[in-house]
Amino acid sequence: MAKVNLAKIVNMNISHYFIVQMGPPDPILGVSEAFKKDSNPKKMNLGVGAYRDDQGKPFVLSCVRKAEAIISAKQLDKEYLGIGGLAEFTKCCAQLALGNDNEVLKSGRSITVQTISGTGSLRIGGNFLSRFHAGPRDVYLPKPSWGNHTPIFRDAGMQLKAYRYYDPSTCGFDFKGALDDISKIPEQSVIMLHACAHNPTGVDPRPEQWKEISDLVKKRNLLVFFDMAYQGFASGDIDRDAWAVRYFIEQGHNILLSQSFAKNMGLYGERVGGFTVVCGDVDEAKRVESQLKILIRPIYSNPPMNGARIASTILSTPDLRSLWLEEVHGMANRIIKMREQLVAGLQKEGSTHNWQHVIDQIGMFCFTGLKPDQVERLTKEFSVYMTKDGRISMAGVTSGNVGYLAHGIHAVTK
Amino acid sequence: LALSMSIFSDVPQAPPVAVFKLTADFREDSHPQKVNLGVGAYRTDDCLPWVLPVVKKVERLIVEDDSLNHEYLPILGLPEFRSASSKVALGDDSAAIQENRVGGVQALGGTGALRIGAEFLRRWYNGVNNTATPVYVSAPTWENHNSVFADAGFKDIRPYHYWDAAKRGLDITGLLDDLETAPERSIFVLHACAHNPTGTDPNQEEWKKIAEIMKRRNLFVFFDSAYQGFASGSLDKDAWAIRYFVSEGFELFVAQSFSKNFGLYNERVGNLTVVAHDNENLTRILSQMEKIVRTTWSNPPSQGARIVSKTLNCPELFAEWKGNVKTMADRVLLMRDQLKAKLQGLGTPGTWDHITQQIGMFSFTGLNPKQVEFMIKERHVYLMASGRINMCGLTSKNIDYVAQSIHEAVTKVQ
């Protein structure tokens, strides 16, 4: 241990500056920390939702590498972006979500700003609501929702409430419960909807169900905030995954929308995202844009270039875009295959439980239905790391370890 | 087709951020001799942005390295970046670093570092969630300082005496007086070097006096260090004040930016250096920093941090970088010398010693708002209403025109 200058210590004020408690470890990222420390060669990290290939390795998309080479050759400067970000990116970002021919984009009555991935987008949205939303302070989240939604909106100054969503008895959508709760939400409250591949359950409403939700939300005059972190990743088809968002806009909802390119382009660490507000008209969009800039500037001034440049190059270069669509499709397909293999594996183990939900659920995550004590056993006895709510990231499952996983799950549930 | 009256119909149009509006106006101006002395970004003598040669080199290494991917960084950022950044600020031989009580939080530029630091102080300093703690910023200061602390929740943001317009220098008496009379535990935002916008820094004796009062009166030291290396050309010289305060035993924050000294403006590379009382405090502080980061941007962007980290951690690249920084600093010093010489040559009324006494990117010319208006409207020389000019906007080709313009502004406009 380094020598310490006692004289300095005696003269120094004891730290009374910060009466700081130790912050609890992040429930999701804490899983990865524990996984790292485990020496079991068979260990599996099914915690964080980052895609892995069938060898369990991170996957850098070819379209990303190609885009990086193109960008590198251009030898661009590093001048500050505007507060709202790279214009080519925000245009592509909005078009991807809404569809190129969307009336909203043609009329110019929406504003999209580049954000620090999905988290940054949600936070800007929360800050914007906190400052300008005249309605109730409450944001209604589906029960359950992504763990970080609650602290994000709370830190933004909003309050959190919930509507029923997941039915543990079916491991599916509690449609009746959702409608029941939504019908009681006070007017002008904010309701958060996961556009596709619900996190953490993987349970999405069917189109007919979305239609009823839209009607009810309209009737209750609620402000819709879509979180779309998995466009393309859920079904493998970007238009299909954006269906709910586009339907709601068609139905007249002026929505707020958060987008992330972390998963569907594998650009996790580059922090690429967008925040969109669909407004009543062009004038309102301009006013909203000016206020978003006022919110963004005192957080980070302007967003990072690298990831946005990669994303916009891919989206606006036809052969890169086609390649991207193929690769997204490939990632989604591998996950679907793993779901099927996991269920087959469980059946082979002799499990008598109904595991259909593993196949019915969609996207990166699967709500296994495991109880906390079963999860604990799975971790302690089999070194399978997952969050306590029974959520597993299917992306961490490979053809090499799916059998082991089936074995472990069967062992703790038989 | 939109639903009932838009929820955001009452959102007012926000004024544009002044410095960006200035650049926008400059871009629209078609005058052949127009000059932009607004935004604080380095320009070559051809008035072009400059991507540092060492940055180009390192970027190529990164693009060609197939072993690198785009995975999430840890919440607090790239570890090698954080430690190298704090070392640059505190020095290779820093006792505080050896004592294991220095930590870093990778942030989005200097702005991001300030904001994370401000959020932490509002939650944990001088009580829990004490929004009433006074925050002092220099008069004048970078205009975003006010917004950063206000949006972090502080209700009482006050100016401390700094710029003496009459003598065109530091109002040290007023500054020391404010330190003596500020409520104990107040937070003071100090510019580590190259004060923005005045370019006027305390000398070493003055810093010692400032430190003495701050220690005696339990005032919190929050350094903003956006120009290390850029001011004098020497990293160590520019960090003298920070290192002095650390050696005096202060627990303090340093918001570091690598936007200017690495020319990485749009990659958003910054670091909040925390100097704590001891390792145990540091650990608790960083755990709470993680919670703040998680709801703001989850984890920081990787590209810029990789570039800086590779450079700082490799002796050859580090030496090359220091050379690049000196190139920039030297050109600014040359422009200062030449501008002063030309104004003296023209016999422009007033003394112009402050042009060479001031340091860093900016100079507070002393031009009043009417004279500034004249400069912009009649001469198409764009500068901030405060009279601040960016020395980097001066080149051997436009310096005569600018000197002549200043001469006319001072002689024709009162």
JSON list of C-alpha atoms in Angstrom, two decimals, chain A residues 2-5 8-9 12-24 26 28-29 48-52 58-60 64-65 68-69 72 75-81 83 109 116 119-120 123 127-129 131-134 146 148 151-152 155 188 218 221 223 250-254 256 262-263 266-271 277 280 283-284 286-288 290-291 294-295 297-306 310, chain B residues 1-4 6-15 17 19-20 39-43 49-51 55-56 59 63 65-66 68-73 75 98-99 101 108 111-112 115 119-121 123-126 128 142-144 147-148 151 185 214-215 218-220 247-251 253 259-260 263-268 277 281 283-285 287-288 291-303 306-307:
[
{"chain": "A", "resi": 2, "resn": "ALA", "atom": "CA", "xyz": [1.33, 3.45, -0.91]},
{"chain": "A", "resi": 3, "resn": "LYS", "atom": "CA", "xyz": [2.70, 5.63, 1.87]},
{"chain": "A", "resi": 4, "resn": "VAL", "atom": "CA", "xyz": [0.28, 8.23, 3.03]},
{"chain": "A", "resi": 5, "resn": "ASN", "atom": "CA", "xyz": [1.29, 11.69, 4.11]},
{"chain": "A", "resi": 8, "resn": "LYS", "atom": "CA", "xyz": [-1.70, 16.15, 4.97]},
{"chain": "A", "resi": 9, "resn": "ILE", "atom": "CA", "xyz": [-4.37, 13.85, 6.40]},
{"chain": "A", "resi": 12, "resn": "MET", "atom": "CA", "xyz": [-7.21, 17.86, 5.57]},
{"chain": "A", "resi": 13, "resn": "ASN", "atom": "CA", "xyz": [-10.86, 18.09, 6.35]},
{"chain": "A", "resi": 14, "resn": "ILE", "atom": "CA", "xyz": [-12.25, 14.64, 6.90]},
{"chain": "A", "resi": 15, "resn": "SER", "atom": "CA", "xyz": [-14.58, 13.98, 4.03]},
{"chain": "A", "resi": 16, "resn": "HIS", "atom": "CA", "xyz": [-17.69, 15.61, 5.27]},
{"chain": "A", "resi": 17, "resn": "TYR", "atom": "CA", "xyz": [-18.33, 16.75, 1.78]},
{"chain": "A", "resi": 18, "resn": "PHE", "atom": "CA", "xyz": [-20.06, 13.59, 0.76]},
{"chain": "A", "resi": 19, "resn": "ILE", "atom": "CA", "xyz": [-22.22, 11.54, 3.06]},
{"chain": "A", "resi": 20, "resn": "VAL", "atom": "CA", "xyz": [-22.63, 9.00, 0.37]},
{"chain": "A", "resi": 21, "resn": "GLN", "atom": "CA", "xyz": [-24.13, 5.59, 0.67]},
{"chain": "A", "resi": 22, "resn": "MET", "atom": "CA", "xyz": [-22.87, 2.80, -1.48]},
{"chain": "A", "resi": 23, "resn": "GLY", "atom": "CA", "xyz": [-25.18, 2.47, -4.44]},
{"chain": "A", "resi": 24, "resn": "PRO", "atom": "CA", "xyz": [-26.65, -1.02, -4.95]},
{"chain": "A", "resi": 26, "resn": "ASP", "atom": "CA", "xyz": [-27.35, -2.52, -11.15]},
{"chain": "A", "resi": 28, "resn": "ILE", "atom": "CA", "xyz": [-29.00, -6.22, -14.97]},
{"chain": "A", "resi": 29, "resn": "LEU", "atom": "CA", "xyz": [-25.37, -5.23, -15.36]},
{"chain": "A", "resi": 48, "resn": "VAL", "atom": "CA", "xyz": [-27.47, -8.50, -20.67]},
{"chain": "A", "resi": 49, "resn": "GLY", "atom": "CA", "xyz": [-29.27, -8.25, -23.97]},
{"chain": "A", "resi": 50, "resn": "ALA", "atom": "CA", "xyz": [-26.34, -8.10, -26.32]},
{"chain": "A", "resi": 51, "resn": "TYR", "atom": "CA", "xyz": [-26.45, -10.39, -29.35]},
{"chain": "A", "resi": 52, "resn": "ARG", "atom": "CA", "xyz": [-23.98, -13.25, -29.62]},
{"chain": "A", "resi": 58, "resn": "PRO", "atom": "CA", "xyz": [-20.01, -10.57, -30.14]},
{"chain": "A", "resi": 59, "resn": "PHE", "atom": "CA", "xyz": [-21.07, -10.01, -33.72]},
{"chain": "A", "resi": 60, "resn": "VAL", "atom": "CA", "xyz": [-19.90, -7.03, -35.74]},
{"chain": "A", "resi": 64, "resn": "VAL", "atom": "CA", "xyz": [-21.06, -1.97, -40.26]},
{"chain": "A", "resi": 65, "resn": "ARG", "atom": "CA", "xyz": [-17.49, -2.88, -41.25]},
{"chain": "A", "resi": 68, "resn": "GLU", "atom": "CA", "xyz": [-16.70, 2.10, -41.51]},
{"chain": "A", "resi": 69, "resn": "ALA", "atom": "CA", "xyz": [-14.33, 1.57, -44.43]},
{"chain": "A", "resi": 72, "resn": "SER", "atom": "CA", "xyz": [-12.66, 6.17, -43.12]},
{"chain": "A", "resi": 75, "resn": "GLN", "atom": "CA", "xyz": [-11.35, 11.58, -44.18]},
{"chain": "A", "resi": 76, "resn": "LEU", "atom": "CA", "xyz": [-14.04, 13.76, -42.66]},
{"chain": "A", "resi": 77, "resn": "ASP", "atom": "CA", "xyz": [-13.42, 16.43, -40.10]},
{"chain": "A", "resi": 78, "resn": "LYS", "atom": "CA", "xyz": [-14.51, 16.21, -36.47]},
{"chain": "A", "resi": 79, "resn": "GLU", "atom": "CA", "xyz": [-16.44, 19.44, -36.15]},
{"chain": "A", "resi": 80, "resn": "TYR", "atom": "CA", "xyz": [-19.27, 19.62, -33.64]},
{"chain": "A", "resi": 81, "resn": "LEU", "atom": "CA", "xyz": [-22.61, 18.31, -34.80]},
{"chain": "A", "resi": 83, "resn": "ILE", "atom": "CA", "xyz": [-27.41, 19.93, -30.92]},
{"chain": "A", "resi": 109, "resn": "ARG", "atom": "CA", "xyz": [-44.92, 17.87, -38.66]},
{"chain": "A", "resi": 116, "resn": "ILE", "atom": "CA", "xyz": [-27.42, 8.74, -26.88]},
{"chain": "A", "resi": 119, "resn": "THR", "atom": "CA", "xyz": [-31.50, 5.45, -22.81]},
{"chain": "A", "resi": 120, "resn": "GLY", "atom": "CA", "xyz": [-30.59, 8.96, -23.91]},
{"chain": "A", "resi": 123, "resn": "ARG", "atom": "CA", "xyz": [-34.31, 10.52, -20.83]},
{"chain": "A", "resi": 127, "resn": "ASN", "atom": "CA", "xyz": [-37.19, 15.65, -19.42]},
{"chain": "A", "resi": 128, "resn": "PHE", "atom": "CA", "xyz": [-39.34, 17.11, -22.17]},
{"chain": "A", "resi": 129, "resn": "LEU", "atom": "CA", "xyz": [-42.52, 15.75, -20.61]},
{"chain": "A", "resi": 131, "resn": "ARG", "atom": "CA", "xyz": [-40.99, 20.48, -18.46]},
{"chain": "A", "resi": 132, "resn": "PHE", "atom": "CA", "xyz": [-43.82, 20.81, -20.96]},
{"chain": "A", "resi": 133, "resn": "HIS", "atom": "CA", "xyz": [-46.49, 18.22, -20.42]},
{"chain": "A", "resi": 134, "resn": "ALA", "atom": "CA", "xyz": [-49.50, 19.96, -18.95]},
{"chain": "A", "resi": 146, "resn": "TRP", "atom": "CA", "xyz": [-37.29, -2.71, -18.70]},
{"chain": "A", "resi": 148, "resn": "ASN", "atom": "CA", "xyz": [-34.13, 1.17, -16.31]},
{"chain": "A", "resi": 151, "resn": "PRO", "atom": "CA", "xyz": [-35.23, 5.38, -12.69]},
{"chain": "A", "resi": 152, "resn": "ILE", "atom": "CA", "xyz": [-34.95, 7.22, -16.02]},
{"chain": "A", "resi": 155, "resn": "ASP", "atom": "CA", "xyz": [-34.79, 11.23, -12.51]},
{"chain": "A", "resi": 188, "resn": "GLN", "atom": "CA", "xyz": [-53.72, 13.04, -20.67]},
{"chain": "A", "resi": 218, "resn": "LYS", "atom": "CA", "xyz": [-57.69, 7.30, -27.95]},
{"chain": "A", "resi": 221, "resn": "ASN", "atom": "CA", "xyz": [-56.97, 10.72, -24.49]},
{"chain": "A", "resi": 223, "resn": "LEU", "atom": "CA", "xyz": [-50.22, 10.51, -24.68]},
{"chain": "A", "resi": 250, "resn": "GLU", "atom": "CA", "xyz": [-52.35, 6.42, -38.80]},
{"chain": "A", "resi": 251, "resn": "GLN", "atom": "CA", "xyz": [-55.04, 6.37, -36.15]},
{"chain": "A", "resi": 252, "resn": "GLY", "atom": "CA", "xyz": [-54.24, 9.94, -35.24]},
{"chain": "A", "resi": 253, "resn": "HIS", "atom": "CA", "xyz": [-52.08, 9.53, -32.16]},
{"chain": "A", "resi": 254, "resn": "ASN", "atom": "CA", "xyz": [-49.32, 12.14, -32.01]},
{"chain": "A", "resi": 256, "resn": "LEU", "atom": "CA", "xyz": [-43.38, 10.21, -28.79]},
{"chain": "A", "resi": 262, "resn": "ALA", "atom": "CA", "xyz": [-27.70, -0.77, -30.32]},
{"chain": "A", "resi": 263, "resn": "LYS", "atom": "CA", "xyz": [-29.13, -4.18, -31.09]},
{"chain": "A", "resi": 266, "resn": "GLY", "atom": "CA", "xyz": [-24.88, -4.07, -33.20]},
{"chain": "A", "resi": 267, "resn": "LEU", "atom": "CA", "xyz": [-23.73, -0.54, -32.46]},
{"chain": "A", "resi": 268, "resn": "TYR", "atom": "CA", "xyz": [-24.07, -0.89, -28.70]},
{"chain": "A", "resi": 269, "resn": "GLY", "atom": "CA", "xyz": [-21.06, 1.11, -27.58]},
{"chain": "A", "resi": 270, "resn": "GLU", "atom": "CA", "xyz": [-21.43, 3.81, -30.22]},
{"chain": "A", "resi": 271, "resn": "ARG", "atom": "CA", "xyz": [-24.66, 5.00, -28.58]},
{"chain": "A", "resi": 277, "resn": "VAL", "atom": "CA", "xyz": [-42.14, 13.84, -31.43]},
{"chain": "A", "resi": 280, "resn": "GLY", "atom": "CA", "xyz": [-49.86, 18.81, -34.78]},
{"chain": "A", "resi": 283, "resn": "ASP", "atom": "CA", "xyz": [-44.91, 25.23, -36.45]},
{"chain": "A", "resi": 284, "resn": "GLU", "atom": "CA", "xyz": [-45.37, 23.09, -33.38]},
{"chain": "A", "resi": 286, "resn": "LYS", "atom": "CA", "xyz": [-40.25, 23.76, -34.80]},
{"chain": "A", "resi": 287, "resn": "ARG", "atom": "CA", "xyz": [-41.16, 24.95, -31.33]},
{"chain": "A", "resi": 288, "resn": "VAL", "atom": "CA", "xyz": [-40.71, 21.49, -29.88]},
{"chain": "A", "resi": 290, "resn": "SER", "atom": "CA", "xyz": [-36.14, 24.42, -30.16]},
{"chain": "A", "resi": 291, "resn": "GLN", "atom": "CA", "xyz": [-37.05, 23.23, -26.68]},
{"chain": "A", "resi": 294, "resn": "ILE", "atom": "CA", "xyz": [-32.51, 23.67, -24.76]},
{"chain": "A", "resi": 295, "resn": "LEU", "atom": "CA", "xyz": [-32.83, 20.40, -22.85]},
{"chain": "A", "resi": 297, "resn": "ARG", "atom": "CA", "xyz": [-27.33, 21.35, -24.48]},
{"chain": "A", "resi": 298, "resn": "PRO", "atom": "CA", "xyz": [-26.83, 21.26, -20.67]},
{"chain": "A", "resi": 299, "resn": "ILE", "atom": "CA", "xyz": [-26.51, 17.46, -20.67]},
{"chain": "A", "resi": 300, "resn": "TYR", "atom": "CA", "xyz": [-23.91, 16.81, -23.35]},
{"chain": "A", "resi": 301, "resn": "SER", "atom": "CA", "xyz": [-24.05, 19.77, -25.78]},
{"chain": "A", "resi": 302, "resn": "ASN", "atom": "CA", "xyz": [-24.29, 17.71, -28.98]},
{"chain": "A", "resi": 303, "resn": "PRO", "atom": "CA", "xyz": [-24.24, 13.98, -29.76]},
{"chain": "A", "resi": 304, "resn": "PRO", "atom": "CA", "xyz": [-21.36, 11.72, -30.86]},
{"chain": "A", "resi": 305, "resn": "MET", "atom": "CA", "xyz": [-20.74, 11.42, -34.57]},
{"chain": "A", "resi": 306, "resn": "ASN", "atom": "CA", "xyz": [-19.26, 7.99, -35.13]},
{"chain": "A", "resi": 310, "resn": "ILE", "atom": "CA", "xyz": [-22.23, 4.49, -39.59]},
{"chain": "B", "resi": 1, "resn": "LEU", "atom": "CA", "xyz": [-56.44, 13.61, -38.72]},
{"chain": "B", "resi": 2, "resn": "ALA", "atom": "CA", "xyz": [-54.66, 14.37, -35.47]},
{"chain": "B", "resi": 3, "resn": "LEU", "atom": "CA", "xyz": [-56.52, 13.84, -32.24]},
{"chain": "B", "resi": 4, "resn": "SER", "atom": "CA", "xyz": [-57.83, 16.51, -29.93]},
{"chain": "B", "resi": 6, "resn": "SER", "atom": "CA", "xyz": [-52.25, 18.96, -29.32]},
{"chain": "B", "resi": 7, "resn": "ILE", "atom": "CA", "xyz": [-50.74, 18.57, -25.89]},
{"chain": "B", "resi": 8, "resn": "PHE", "atom": "CA", "xyz": [-47.79, 20.64, -26.98]},
{"chain": "B", "resi": 9, "resn": "SER", "atom": "CA", "xyz": [-49.65, 23.51, -28.55]},
{"chain": "B", "resi": 10, "resn": "ASP", "atom": "CA", "xyz": [-48.47, 25.77, -25.74]},
{"chain": "B", "resi": 11, "resn": "VAL", "atom": "CA", "xyz": [-44.78, 24.96, -26.07]},
{"chain": "B", "resi": 12, "resn": "PRO", "atom": "CA", "xyz": [-43.06, 28.29, -26.71]},
{"chain": "B", "resi": 13, "resn": "GLN", "atom": "CA", "xyz": [-40.35, 28.80, -29.28]},
{"chain": "B", "resi": 14, "resn": "ALA", "atom": "CA", "xyz": [-37.01, 28.82, -27.49]},
{"chain": "B", "resi": 15, "resn": "PRO", "atom": "CA", "xyz": [-34.33, 31.27, -28.54]},
{"chain": "B", "resi": 17, "resn": "VAL", "atom": "CA", "xyz": [-28.25, 29.05, -28.60]},
{"chain": "B", "resi": 19, "resn": "VAL", "atom": "CA", "xyz": [-23.00, 30.74, -30.47]},
{"chain": "B", "resi": 20, "resn": "PHE", "atom": "CA", "xyz": [-24.65, 28.38, -32.96]},
{"chain": "B", "resi": 39, "resn": "VAL", "atom": "CA", "xyz": [-17.43, 29.12, -32.12]},
{"chain": "B", "resi": 40, "resn": "GLY", "atom": "CA", "xyz": [-14.52, 27.78, -30.16]},
{"chain": "B", "resi": 41, "resn": "ALA", "atom": "CA", "xyz": [-12.97, 25.30, -32.56]},
{"chain": "B", "resi": 42, "resn": "TYR", "atom": "CA", "xyz": [-9.41, 25.30, -33.84]},
{"chain": "B", "resi": 43, "resn": "ARG", "atom": "CA", "xyz": [-8.71, 26.34, -37.42]},
{"chain": "B", "resi": 49, "resn": "PRO", "atom": "CA", "xyz": [-10.71, 22.33, -39.33]},
{"chain": "B", "resi": 50, "resn": "TRP", "atom": "CA", "xyz": [-7.68, 20.25, -38.39]},
{"chain": "B", "resi": 51, "resn": "VAL", "atom": "CA", "xyz": [-7.85, 16.55, -37.62]},
{"chain": "B", "resi": 55, "resn": "VAL", "atom": "CA", "xyz": [-5.71, 11.11, -34.38]},
{"chain": "B", "resi": 56, "resn": "LYS", "atom": "CA", "xyz": [-5.70, 10.07, -38.04]},
{"chain": "B", "resi": 59, "resn": "GLU", "atom": "CA", "xyz": [-8.17, 5.97, -36.13]},
{"chain": "B", "resi": 63, "resn": "VAL", "atom": "CA", "xyz": [-10.51, 0.59, -38.15]},
{"chain": "B", "resi": 65, "resn": "ASP", "atom": "CA", "xyz": [-8.12, -3.87, -35.88]},
{"chain": "B", "resi": 66, "resn": "ASP", "atom": "CA", "xyz": [-10.51, -6.75, -36.48]},
{"chain": "B", "resi": 68, "resn": "LEU", "atom": "CA", "xyz": [-12.23, -4.68, -31.80]},
{"chain": "B", "resi": 69, "resn": "ASN", "atom": "CA", "xyz": [-15.99, -4.71, -31.64]},
{"chain": "B", "resi": 70, "resn": "HIS", "atom": "CA", "xyz": [-18.79, -2.32, -30.74]},
{"chain": "B", "resi": 71, "resn": "GLU", "atom": "CA", "xyz": [-19.83, -3.81, -27.42]},
{"chain": "B", "resi": 72, "resn": "TYR", "atom": "CA", "xyz": [-21.05, -1.68, -24.54]},
{"chain": "B", "resi": 73, "resn": "LEU", "atom": "CA", "xyz": [-18.42, 0.04, -22.46]},
{"chain": "B", "resi": 75, "resn": "ILE", "atom": "CA", "xyz": [-21.14, 2.40, -17.22]},
{"chain": "B", "resi": 98, "resn": "GLN", "atom": "CA", "xyz": [-0.79, 6.58, -5.86]},
{"chain": "B", "resi": 99, "resn": "GLU", "atom": "CA", "xyz": [-2.99, 6.74, -2.77]},
{"chain": "B", "resi": 101, "resn": "ARG", "atom": "CA", "xyz": [-8.22, 8.01, -4.17]},
{"chain": "B", "resi": 108, "resn": "LEU", "atom": "CA", "xyz": [-19.80, 13.07, -23.20]},
{"chain": "B", "resi": 111, "resn": "THR", "atom": "CA", "xyz": [-20.40, 19.30, -20.80]},
{"chain": "B", "resi": 112, "resn": "GLY", "atom": "CA", "xyz": [-21.24, 15.73, -19.88]},
{"chain": "B", "resi": 115, "resn": "ARG", "atom": "CA", "xyz": [-23.47, 17.61, -15.76]},
{"chain": "B", "resi": 119, "resn": "GLU", "atom": "CA", "xyz": [-26.06, 15.90, -10.59]},
{"chain": "B", "resi": 120, "resn": "PHE", "atom": "CA", "xyz": [-23.89, 14.15, -8.02]},
{"chain": "B", "resi": 121, "resn": "LEU", "atom": "CA", "xyz": [-23.36, 17.31, -6.00]},
{"chain": "B", "resi": 123, "resn": "ARG", "atom": "CA", "xyz": [-27.85, 14.64, -4.63]},
{"chain": "B", "resi": 124, "resn": "TRP", "atom": "CA", "xyz": [-25.00, 14.04, -2.22]},
{"chain": "B", "resi": 125, "resn": "TYR", "atom": "CA", "xyz": [-23.19, 17.25, -1.33]},
{"chain": "B", "resi": 126, "resn": "ASN", "atom": "CA", "xyz": [-23.99, 19.43, 1.65]},
{"chain": "B", "resi": 128, "resn": "VAL", "atom": "CA", "xyz": [-28.97, 14.93, 0.62]},
{"chain": "B", "resi": 142, "resn": "TRP", "atom": "CA", "xyz": [-19.22, 29.92, -20.53]},
{"chain": "B", "resi": 143, "resn": "GLU", "atom": "CA", "xyz": [-22.94, 30.43, -20.93]},
{"chain": "B", "resi": 144, "resn": "ASN", "atom": "CA", "xyz": [-23.78, 26.75, -20.58]},
{"chain": "B", "resi": 147, "resn": "SER", "atom": "CA", "xyz": [-27.88, 25.78, -17.52]},
{"chain": "B", "resi": 148, "resn": "VAL", "atom": "CA", "xyz": [-25.90, 22.70, -16.51]},
{"chain": "B", "resi": 151, "resn": "ASP", "atom": "CA", "xyz": [-30.98, 21.65, -14.94]},
{"chain": "B", "resi": 185, "resn": "ARG", "atom": "CA", "xyz": [-19.87, 24.90, 1.52]},
{"chain": "B", "resi": 214, "resn": "MET", "atom": "CA", "xyz": [-11.53, 28.08, -0.12]},
{"chain": "B", "resi": 215, "resn": "LYS", "atom": "CA", "xyz": [-9.91, 25.70, 2.30]},
{"chain": "B", "resi": 218, "resn": "ASN", "atom": "CA", "xyz": [-15.01, 24.89, 3.23]},
{"chain": "B", "resi": 219, "resn": "LEU", "atom": "CA", "xyz": [-15.89, 25.86, -0.32]},
{"chain": "B", "resi": 220, "resn": "PHE", "atom": "CA", "xyz": [-16.18, 23.11, -2.94]},
{"chain": "B", "resi": 247, "resn": "SER", "atom": "CA", "xyz": [-1.54, 18.97, -3.23]},
{"chain": "B", "resi": 248, "resn": "GLU", "atom": "CA", "xyz": [-3.28, 21.25, -0.74]},
{"chain": "B", "resi": 249, "resn": "GLY", "atom": "CA", "xyz": [-5.55, 18.36, 0.19]},
{"chain": "B", "resi": 250, "resn": "PHE", "atom": "CA", "xyz": [-8.80, 19.39, -1.46]},
{"chain": "B", "resi": 251, "resn": "GLU", "atom": "CA", "xyz": [-11.39, 16.85, -2.43]},
{"chain": "B", "resi": 253, "resn": "PHE", "atom": "CA", "xyz": [-13.90, 17.49, -9.23]},
{"chain": "B", "resi": 259, "resn": "SER", "atom": "CA", "xyz": [-12.69, 18.26, -27.63]},
{"chain": "B", "resi": 260, "resn": "LYS", "atom": "CA", "xyz": [-10.11, 20.97, -28.24]},
{"chain": "B", "resi": 263, "resn": "GLY", "atom": "CA", "xyz": [-9.64, 18.06, -31.90]},
{"chain": "B", "resi": 264, "resn": "LEU", "atom": "CA", "xyz": [-12.27, 15.37, -31.21]},
{"chain": "B", "resi": 265, "resn": "TYR", "atom": "CA", "xyz": [-15.16, 17.80, -30.94]},
{"chain": "B", "resi": 266, "resn": "ASN", "atom": "CA", "xyz": [-17.88, 15.57, -32.36]},
{"chain": "B", "resi": 267, "resn": "GLU", "atom": "CA", "xyz": [-16.85, 12.34, -30.69]},
{"chain": "B", "resi": 268, "resn": "ARG", "atom": "CA", "xyz": [-17.77, 13.76, -27.25]},
{"chain": "B", "resi": 277, "resn": "HIS", "atom": "CA", "xyz": [-10.50, 11.79, 0.62]},
{"chain": "B", "resi": 281, "resn": "ASN", "atom": "CA", "xyz": [-15.05, 7.33, -0.20]},
{"chain": "B", "resi": 283, "resn": "THR", "atom": "CA", "xyz": [-15.69, 3.69, -4.17]},
{"chain": "B", "resi": 284, "resn": "ARG", "atom": "CA", "xyz": [-18.95, 4.95, -2.75]},
{"chain": "B", "resi": 285, "resn": "ILE", "atom": "CA", "xyz": [-18.84, 8.10, -4.86]},
{"chain": "B", "resi": 287, "resn": "SER", "atom": "CA", "xyz": [-21.09, 3.75, -7.24]},
{"chain": "B", "resi": 288, "resn": "GLN", "atom": "CA", "xyz": [-23.45, 6.70, -7.09]},
{"chain": "B", "resi": 291, "resn": "LYS", "atom": "CA", "xyz": [-26.56, 5.41, -10.99]},
{"chain": "B", "resi": 292, "resn": "ILE", "atom": "CA", "xyz": [-26.57, 8.91, -12.40]},
{"chain": "B", "resi": 293, "resn": "VAL", "atom": "CA", "xyz": [-24.93, 7.80, -15.64]},
{"chain": "B", "resi": 294, "resn": "ARG", "atom": "CA", "xyz": [-27.31, 4.86, -16.03]},
{"chain": "B", "resi": 295, "resn": "THR", "atom": "CA", "xyz": [-30.37, 7.12, -16.28]},
{"chain": "B", "resi": 296, "resn": "THR", "atom": "CA", "xyz": [-28.64, 9.74, -18.46]},
{"chain": "B", "resi": 297, "resn": "TRP", "atom": "CA", "xyz": [-26.91, 7.75, -21.19]},
{"chain": "B", "resi": 298, "resn": "SER", "atom": "CA", "xyz": [-26.38, 4.22, -19.69]},
{"chain": "B", "resi": 299, "resn": "ASN", "atom": "CA", "xyz": [-22.76, 4.01, -20.85]},
{"chain": "B", "resi": 300, "resn": "PRO", "atom": "CA", "xyz": [-20.58, 6.38, -22.88]},
{"chain": "B", "resi": 301, "resn": "PRO", "atom": "CA", "xyz": [-19.59, 6.23, -26.58]},
{"chain": "B", "resi": 302, "resn": "SER", "atom": "CA", "xyz": [-16.50, 4.19, -27.31]},
{"chain": "B", "resi": 303, "resn": "GLN", "atom": "CA", "xyz": [-14.86, 5.68, -30.40]},
{"chain": "B", "resi": 306, "resn": "ARG", "atom": "CA", "xyz": [-10.48, 4.57, -27.68]},
{"chain": "B", "resi": 307, "resn": "ILE", "atom": "CA", "xyz": [-8.60, 7.19, -29.69]}
]
